[in-house]
C-alpha positions as semicolon CSV with decimal commas, in nm:
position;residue;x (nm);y (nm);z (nm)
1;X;5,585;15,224;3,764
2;X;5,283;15,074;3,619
3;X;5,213;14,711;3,623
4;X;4,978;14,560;3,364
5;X;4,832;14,214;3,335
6;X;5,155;14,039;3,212
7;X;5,238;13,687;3,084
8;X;5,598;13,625;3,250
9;X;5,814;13,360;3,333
10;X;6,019;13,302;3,652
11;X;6,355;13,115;3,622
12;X;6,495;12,815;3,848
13;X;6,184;12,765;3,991
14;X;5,796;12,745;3,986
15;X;5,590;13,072;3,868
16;X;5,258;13,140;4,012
17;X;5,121;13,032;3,677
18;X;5,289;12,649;3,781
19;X;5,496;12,629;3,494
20;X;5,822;12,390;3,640
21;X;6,174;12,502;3,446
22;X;6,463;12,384;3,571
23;X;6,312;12,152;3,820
24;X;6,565;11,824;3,887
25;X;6,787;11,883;3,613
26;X;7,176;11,946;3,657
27;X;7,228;12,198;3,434
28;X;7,606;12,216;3,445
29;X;7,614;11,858;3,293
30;X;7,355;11,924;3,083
31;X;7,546;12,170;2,849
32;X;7,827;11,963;2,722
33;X;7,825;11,865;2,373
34;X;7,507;11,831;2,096
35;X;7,371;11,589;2,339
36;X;7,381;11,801;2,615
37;X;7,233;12,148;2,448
38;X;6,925;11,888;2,348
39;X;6,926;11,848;2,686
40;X;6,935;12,216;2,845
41;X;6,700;12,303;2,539
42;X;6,410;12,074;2,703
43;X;6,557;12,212;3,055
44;X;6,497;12,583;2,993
45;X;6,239;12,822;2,976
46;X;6,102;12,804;2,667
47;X;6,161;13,158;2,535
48;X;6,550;13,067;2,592
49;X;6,541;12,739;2,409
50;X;6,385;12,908;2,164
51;X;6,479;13,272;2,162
52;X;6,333;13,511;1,879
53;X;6,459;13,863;1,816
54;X;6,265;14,113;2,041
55;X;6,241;13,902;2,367
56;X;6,325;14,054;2,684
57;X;6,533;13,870;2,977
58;X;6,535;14,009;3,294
59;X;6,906;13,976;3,413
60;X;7,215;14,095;3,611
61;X;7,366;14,284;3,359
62;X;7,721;14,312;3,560
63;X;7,744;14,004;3,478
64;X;7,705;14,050;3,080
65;X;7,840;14,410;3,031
66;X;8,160;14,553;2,991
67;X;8,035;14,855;3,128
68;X;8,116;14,928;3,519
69;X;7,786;14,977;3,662
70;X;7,707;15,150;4,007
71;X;7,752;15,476;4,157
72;X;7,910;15,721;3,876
73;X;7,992;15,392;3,673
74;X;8,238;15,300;3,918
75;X;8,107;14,915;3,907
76;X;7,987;14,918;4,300
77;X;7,695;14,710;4,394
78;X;7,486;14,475;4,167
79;X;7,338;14,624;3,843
80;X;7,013;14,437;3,741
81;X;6,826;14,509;3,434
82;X;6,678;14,439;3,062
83;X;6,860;14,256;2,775
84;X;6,691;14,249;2,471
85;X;6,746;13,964;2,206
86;X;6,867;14,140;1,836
87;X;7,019;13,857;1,724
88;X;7,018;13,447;1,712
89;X;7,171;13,174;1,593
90;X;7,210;12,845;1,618
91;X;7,488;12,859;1,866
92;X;7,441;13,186;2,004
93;X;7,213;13,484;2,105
94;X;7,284;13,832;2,079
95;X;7,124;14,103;2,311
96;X;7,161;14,461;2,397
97;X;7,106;14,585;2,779
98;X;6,908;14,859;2,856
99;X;7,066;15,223;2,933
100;X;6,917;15,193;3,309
101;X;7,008;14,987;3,587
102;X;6,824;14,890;3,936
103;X;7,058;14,774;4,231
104;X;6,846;14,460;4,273
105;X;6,666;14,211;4,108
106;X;6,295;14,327;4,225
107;X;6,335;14,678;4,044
108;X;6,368;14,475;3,699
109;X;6,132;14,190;3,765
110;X;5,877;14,492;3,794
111;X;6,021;14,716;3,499
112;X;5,959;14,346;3,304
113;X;5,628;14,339;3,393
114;X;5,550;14,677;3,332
115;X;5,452;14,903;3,047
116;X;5,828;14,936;2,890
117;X;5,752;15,227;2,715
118;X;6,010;15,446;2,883
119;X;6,282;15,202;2,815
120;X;6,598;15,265;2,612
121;X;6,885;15,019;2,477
122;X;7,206;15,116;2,445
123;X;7,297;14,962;2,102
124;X;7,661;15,050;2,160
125;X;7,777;14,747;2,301
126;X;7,600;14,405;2,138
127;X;7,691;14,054;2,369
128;X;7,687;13,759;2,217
129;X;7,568;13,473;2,457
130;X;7,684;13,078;2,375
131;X;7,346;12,924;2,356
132;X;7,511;12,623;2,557
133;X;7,570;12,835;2,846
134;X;7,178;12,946;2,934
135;X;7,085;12,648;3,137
136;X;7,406;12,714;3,376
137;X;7,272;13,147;3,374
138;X;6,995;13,077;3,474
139;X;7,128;12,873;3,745
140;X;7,354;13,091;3,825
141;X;7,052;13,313;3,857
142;X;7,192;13,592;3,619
143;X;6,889;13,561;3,400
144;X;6,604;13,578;3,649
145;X;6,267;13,588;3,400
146;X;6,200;13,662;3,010
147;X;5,878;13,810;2,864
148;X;5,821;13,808;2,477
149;X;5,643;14,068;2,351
150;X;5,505;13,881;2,048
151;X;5,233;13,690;2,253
């Protein structure tokens, strides 16, 4: 898999570029009511506060999909992978996951990074995501890192 020099940002933590997202804040208090999404909004990455059609999380898509990932589809293991943003509103985001799936997080942190050229969606199955409930995914650590191809 080819690696190219990529802007990216990690998640819950510091990135190597020493951008701080979630730092302090309690992000399961932080999502409750218009004050609280003002507050997860300044919390959050800034390509989830402000999500545009095309961006690319890095995620663990058993935890978004109906589909039963794993060995034959038999929803065994962890399934990590790309969801792609096709939709937003103001109280929502909808993405798409990739057809593929790695069995841990480093195989999509790379395929993020990487040339994406050989990725496909499967626009079969859209998921609509509560814009109040990033701050506490990311926390969760089901969204791990988010590119945006537009920069």
């Amino acid at each position: 898999m080819k690696f190219g020099n990529l802007t990216f940002r990690t998640l819950g933590g510091v990135t190597a570029f020493g951008a701080v997202l979630l730092g302090g804040c309690d992000a399961a208090t932080s999502v409750g009511g218009e004050a609280g999404q003002e507050e997860a909004a300044v919390a959050l990455d800034p390509y989830l506060a402000a999500p545009v059609i095309g961006d690319l999380w890095a995620a663990k898509l058993d935890e978004f999909s109906d589909y039963g990932f794993g060995q034959d589809g038999d929803g065994v293991g962890a399934a990590y992978g790309l969801l792609k943003v096709i939709e937003v509103d103001d109280s929502s985001v909808t993405v798409i996951t990739e057809t593929g799936a790695w069995p841990n997080a480093a195989g999509t942190l790379g395929e993020l990074q990487g040339d994406l050229a050989a990725i496909s969606w499967d626009e079969t199955e859209t998921i609509a995501i509560d814009r109040a409930d990033l701050a506490n995914l990311v926390e969760q650590e089901h969204i791990l890192e988010t590119r945006r191809l537009s920069e």
